[in-house]
Amino acid sequence: MAHSMTPGQADLAHILIRMRLALLRNSLRGDRATNLYFGVLLGLALAAGTIVVAVLWPAYLPLALAVWLIGWIFGPIFTGGGDETLRPEYFAMLPATPRRIAAGLLAGAFAGPAPLVTLIALLSLPVYGWRHGPAGVLIGLAAALATLTTMVVISRVVVAVIGLFVRSRVTAATAGIVTGTALALSGNGWAPAVALGTTDTLAWTQTLVRVLPSGWGVAAIEASWPLALLILAANGAAIALLLLAWAGLLARRVVSAARGGVPARRGTPRPFPAAGGARIAAAKELRTWWRDLVRIQLLGTAFSYALVFPLLLVTIDSWIMVPFTGLIAIVMAAGVSANLYGVDGTALWLTLMTPGAERADVRGRQLAWLLVVGPAATVLTLAGTAVSGQTWAWPWVLGLLPALLGGAAGLIVCIAVTSLVPGTDPHKRGGNPLNTGADEGAESGLAWLMLVAVPTIALPTAAAILLQPWAGIPVGLLTGALSFWGLGRIAHRRLESHGTELLSLMKHGPAPQPTGKGTAADLPLKHRVAVTLCYCVAWLPTFPQGIVPMIFKIVGIQDPVWFLALHLPPLWQWPTIIFMITLGLLMYGYAILIPMRISSAP
Amino acid sequence: MSTHPEPALQTTGLRKAFGDHVAVDDVDLTVPAGSFYGLVGPNGAGKTTTLAMAVGLLRPDAGSARIFGVDVWHDTVQAKALVGVLPDGNAMPERLTGREVLTYLGLLRGLPAGVVAERTDELLQVFELDAAERTLVIEYSTGMRKKIGLAVALLHAPRLLVLDEPFEAVDPVSAATIRAILSKFVDSGGSVIISSHVMALVEQLCDHVGVMSDGRVVAAGPLADVRGTATLEDAFVGLVGAQSRGTEGLAWLTA
């Protein structure tokens, strides 16, 4: 007899949790496992920090929790659609209502390191509740669980909404613009707040962070008993509503035919130019940019961030960042293009099977990227500098623009072939177009690497401008041209010599080592600790203690703030700045080069 | 029969291990020039891995492969000009239409634009992909993907075709078209190696057969020699040692 009944809700949840853990266990191999351990360690440090905030600076607890919420909302958008270990498609044929499946999937979603780390951070709520007596602790505990559930469901709903509604270029660009604006706000959002009213800004932000779902727990603890219970009940109702929405979205997702993030309505394609080599590869790549909603969305994020970030400072009448709008756009656009070969998956086989196509493909990708990003970035730079009235900025932007453009166009292909992060082939991805199936930690690591490496390339140009403002233009042009040519050359040479290995990596994942031989591909632990440390800390000497005081000194700002160099006697200021920048660059160099050397060693 | 002295494809001692699992172990295959070669074997026998190593898409742990005497791993560019490949399950330039894929790859290979346009038109028509002019490859069905892959393999008029499961997921009408194209290609002096587990098809099309099992070649040679007096299917079952287990178990399904 056929069974038509699925297990009860608790059993279903239990089964999905076990399935998720089994999948997690199987995917934890080599570098991926180490990445996870370090991610968890970092998360635990942040969680401990949150608890410290609850003890020492309780007024800032709602703000700290809001940061966790923002992480849950925007994390998935940047790290490839969030965790999709349990894809809804797997359970499409299970005879159960979407709501029950959604509840089961939600339970499965908790079986992972991220919710656990967040829960530890949320223990700051009962810790904060202690100030209000035992009842406060009790409410804090309940609120911690409710807040965790809320954060996880919100994150899922956001991914589902994007996956389902980003079906046209307009919606993709809109989603990108919203993300970019939110990112810019989280960096410079204080500026308009200050501009709105200098006196009650604090009160205003205090209210805001309590109104956010992350702040309900604090609100409940601070409220009277009945009101606290009411807030908790409202939180429960919000969770139920979100779950209902998620179930509906999932049900629509598994039966929707549109896959792969392709715009639904398209005109008749324009014929290819009758060219060969790099030009034809660029034509292919440009079509890919235009027909991939994820790429359009990421570009939207990059450019809207670049536009909004400097403009927010204009609200307090500071125009200093406006000339650099285009330059920020270049760096951000390079960051979102870091895994250029990984996202195309095993399509690489065609390049490998076409004699001499490696060079054409690399150059074509570089050209296409320049065509996509270059004109807009140039217009933003020229317009931004002209409008801002910051005439001192002209030599800076005109020198840095070619250096950054060429540097980024060189780095994106170079890093894409040397540090490729394998994902799922585009035609095998599920109903979530954001999800590339790649190791999220490694993919965002690549983006960060790009955000650091691109500005680094422009440092010689910056140095030249310091010495002689207008020398920056020839140096910038030369840097850009050399980076474009040289890094591109490294990339296509590497593709010629290691293309087969890259293809295997994408087809079969990281090669399993024969047991007993040890994993040579993984970094030794001491190097891994050092590399992680360098990545985490190197920004400190490079930017705030190096480049920023350098700019302060050049522009003539007297306030030393927390910049070590500016607190020292004038004689020591320049040597300290140079030492700091050098130290930072050495740390970045070590962090980037050591893994490359070890992984390329036989 | 071709009078070419070199075999179209020759592999010697090919070996590949994934971790502890040896997928292909010491495989020697010879595809004579002008032959239609069928590589058969059960799932997981190592057919796909062997073909990928033979054309230069997967680096072998040991052994070598030659296409018309050209070493695939030493004179890579020269070897790749001679062969057309249909790998199993690889991605394509997903966000191009079928016409764009063929145009792009033809121009990338340096074929004149006129020739590319002409061949593209013809291939799209033959494989009945011309109706989907605005469909991107990522939106293709499994059968359509197979057909555009075949068109890509044929585009530059190679002398050897290496096709992994070319008939899988293809409808009967298209399959007949593909059979006709391949037979004509062999008649005009071309060489073909296909992998398949449809014995009847291999028996009907191929003049040479190789049987793989557990990463090794257990029999190879002209079709008549391999199958002897029996059918290929019986010979295959005898060689691979597979026993039909269909009659036991699953009692609950019929209860």
PDB file of C-alpha atoms in Angstrom, chain B residues 8 12 25 36-37 48 60 62 66 75 91 137 142 144-145 160 184 201 205-206 209 213 219 225 227 231 234 240-241:
ATOM      1  CA  ALA B   8      42.865   8.499 -35.530  1.00  0.00           C
ATOM      2  CA  THR B  12      48.661   4.241 -24.140  1.00  0.00           C
ATOM      3  CA  ASP B  25      43.595   2.156 -15.023  1.00  0.00           C
ATOM      4  CA  PHE B  36      33.373   4.254 -36.331  1.00  0.00           C
ATOM      5  CA  TYR B  37      34.339   3.230 -32.834  1.00  0.00           C
ATOM      6  CA  THR B  48      33.887   9.730 -19.799  1.00  0.00           C
ATOM      7  CA  PRO B  60      46.100  11.918 -16.879  1.00  0.00           C
ATOM      8  CA  ALA B  62      50.078   8.491 -16.416  1.00  0.00           C
ATOM      9  CA  ARG B  66      47.793  10.786 -29.755  1.00  0.00           C
ATOM     10  CA  ASP B  75      51.523  19.482 -29.340  1.00  0.00           C
ATOM     11  CA  ALA B  91      28.642  24.191 -19.546  1.00  0.00           C
ATOM     12  CA  VAL B 137      21.598  28.138 -24.289  1.00  0.00           C
ATOM     13  CA  THR B 142      18.690  18.649 -22.270  1.00  0.00           C
ATOM     14  CA  MET B 144      18.773  20.817 -27.314  1.00  0.00           C
ATOM     15  CA  ARG B 145      21.961  21.165 -25.283  1.00  0.00           C
ATOM     16  CA  LEU B 160      38.102  13.003 -35.676  1.00  0.00           C
ATOM     17  CA  LYS B 184      28.176  10.057 -43.865  1.00  0.00           C
ATOM     18  CA  LEU B 201      22.825   1.358 -31.347  1.00  0.00           C
ATOM     19  CA  LEU B 205      26.518   1.996 -36.180  1.00  0.00           C
ATOM     20  CA  CYS B 206      30.020   0.966 -35.230  1.00  0.00           C
ATOM     21  CA  VAL B 209      34.108  -1.686 -30.265  1.00  0.00           C
ATOM     22  CA  SER B 213      34.623  -2.169 -16.971  1.00  0.00           C
ATOM     23  CA  ALA B 219      37.817  -6.277 -24.851  1.00  0.00           C
ATOM     24  CA  ASP B 225      35.710 -10.153 -33.166  1.00  0.00           C
ATOM     25  CA  ARG B 227      30.825 -10.078 -30.167  1.00  0.00           C
ATOM     26  CA  THR B 231      24.847 -10.325 -29.925  1.00  0.00           C
ATOM     27  CA  ASP B 234      25.261 -10.957 -24.611  1.00  0.00           C
ATOM     28  CA  VAL B 240      31.418  -7.320 -17.639  1.00  0.00           C
ATOM     29  CA  GLY B 241      30.021 -10.145 -15.540  1.00  0.00           C
TER      30      GLY B 241
END
